[in-house]
Amino acid sequence: MIAKRWVRGLVGGVIAVGALAGCEVPPPPEAAPGPTAPVRASSASRPPQPARPPQPARPSQPQAQPCPEGGVRLREAGGDAAMGLRLASLALVNCGTEPYVLDGYPELRVLDRQGAPVEVSAATGTNGVTTSVTGVEAAPRKMTLRPGAEATFSMVWRNTVTDVTVPAVEGWEIEVVPRPGAPRVRLRLTQPVDLGNTGRLGYGPWIERETR
């Protein structure tokens, strides 16, 4: 009888131990390693990169001058000087989009550095400045300048000082009315109209300039 009770107790203890063992929660499995970001190589470990050759600087494009209100602009067109006699030409450029008609002589004024008129007798022809042929004696005629075309007129004067008590005069701007009623056009000169103290200047008519 005692042997049967001992066997039953042993069996019950084994079952109890098994039941307690079955109640324990097993630890979760370790998570699988996920994808890792690529490791960037440090600058010290990178292979040397070839140096880029210097890029040549692009030449700056010259800015186009705006066309004045009247559709024409002035520019210097050359000159000559000998024994105190001066000869200079100015060109009128049709920078607009319409034909420009000229007839006869321009109307002009000579201005100083500050843009004020200088005291000078400006008249058509040689105006008593010289008796030699200079181009200012040409006969005036009517002409039509197409867009981009030019016409010139010439000026003649002497750089002479006849009276040391009278200050010499220099003109640094020319103001022109190309035709009656047209807006005035000004040009700053690179070389002055050095009149000395003669106070006299002659100029010719418009002459159509051949352009290539």
Steps between C-alpha positions, in 0.01 A plus 500: 500500500779733590679410175199598292471838674873566441464422128194727470686782678796462272283507190309806626825683569627428151175628349512814715856568403410451134204735533716766660762456231232538232392838646839662443506731187803429286714805414428658154744417225759760421397736218671447172740781412339754260660670201765750596577828322818494293790654681642798315867504465672785675677762292828349613409162352361634170718472191633840385276671244660657190508879516263676260668730252412870547210610282580792269309816583227585254558831325245760600265602224508869419176664585317651209444874525135598518368684198401859588146624471552644153620167355856622424828531691830680443850356494846630416611418147863611483692823456823667399727775628778689323667835575229594747217422258253243635255284310260255669203298380197373691272220383127479556387136528142395436457265797122490467271276299370757249670687213640838604494794258769771504510812289769766514700596807475403866455762767778477757634646823838453667493435877772505766584231759203596713258496206470878471516665152838652410536833325562408138370616164384178331384535139471288187791475259854600594370806691826683429708236679693393189507530123614141439263223394392307809167339408287753682431672166295208361155579365215385725258240370209293625558140606321216675688285751374146534528339847868448576621751239705812578554856381791726596578868517839668545614787720806721447667745739841632602682443826652845508557747778487850357466685830678382813262701714201294384462148649517211254174313443446123483180321407447147641147433381316555174124544500328447166149541363518265199198652321246769584272399785702189595615435859851621585777239510814543711842341471784510754826535307823310564700791348390858561410768251801711603404837359777699664350848513406522133131450582412372152390161362370390159305185416365322195176330397393141557680255271376143472763255618550175317475200733618149417 
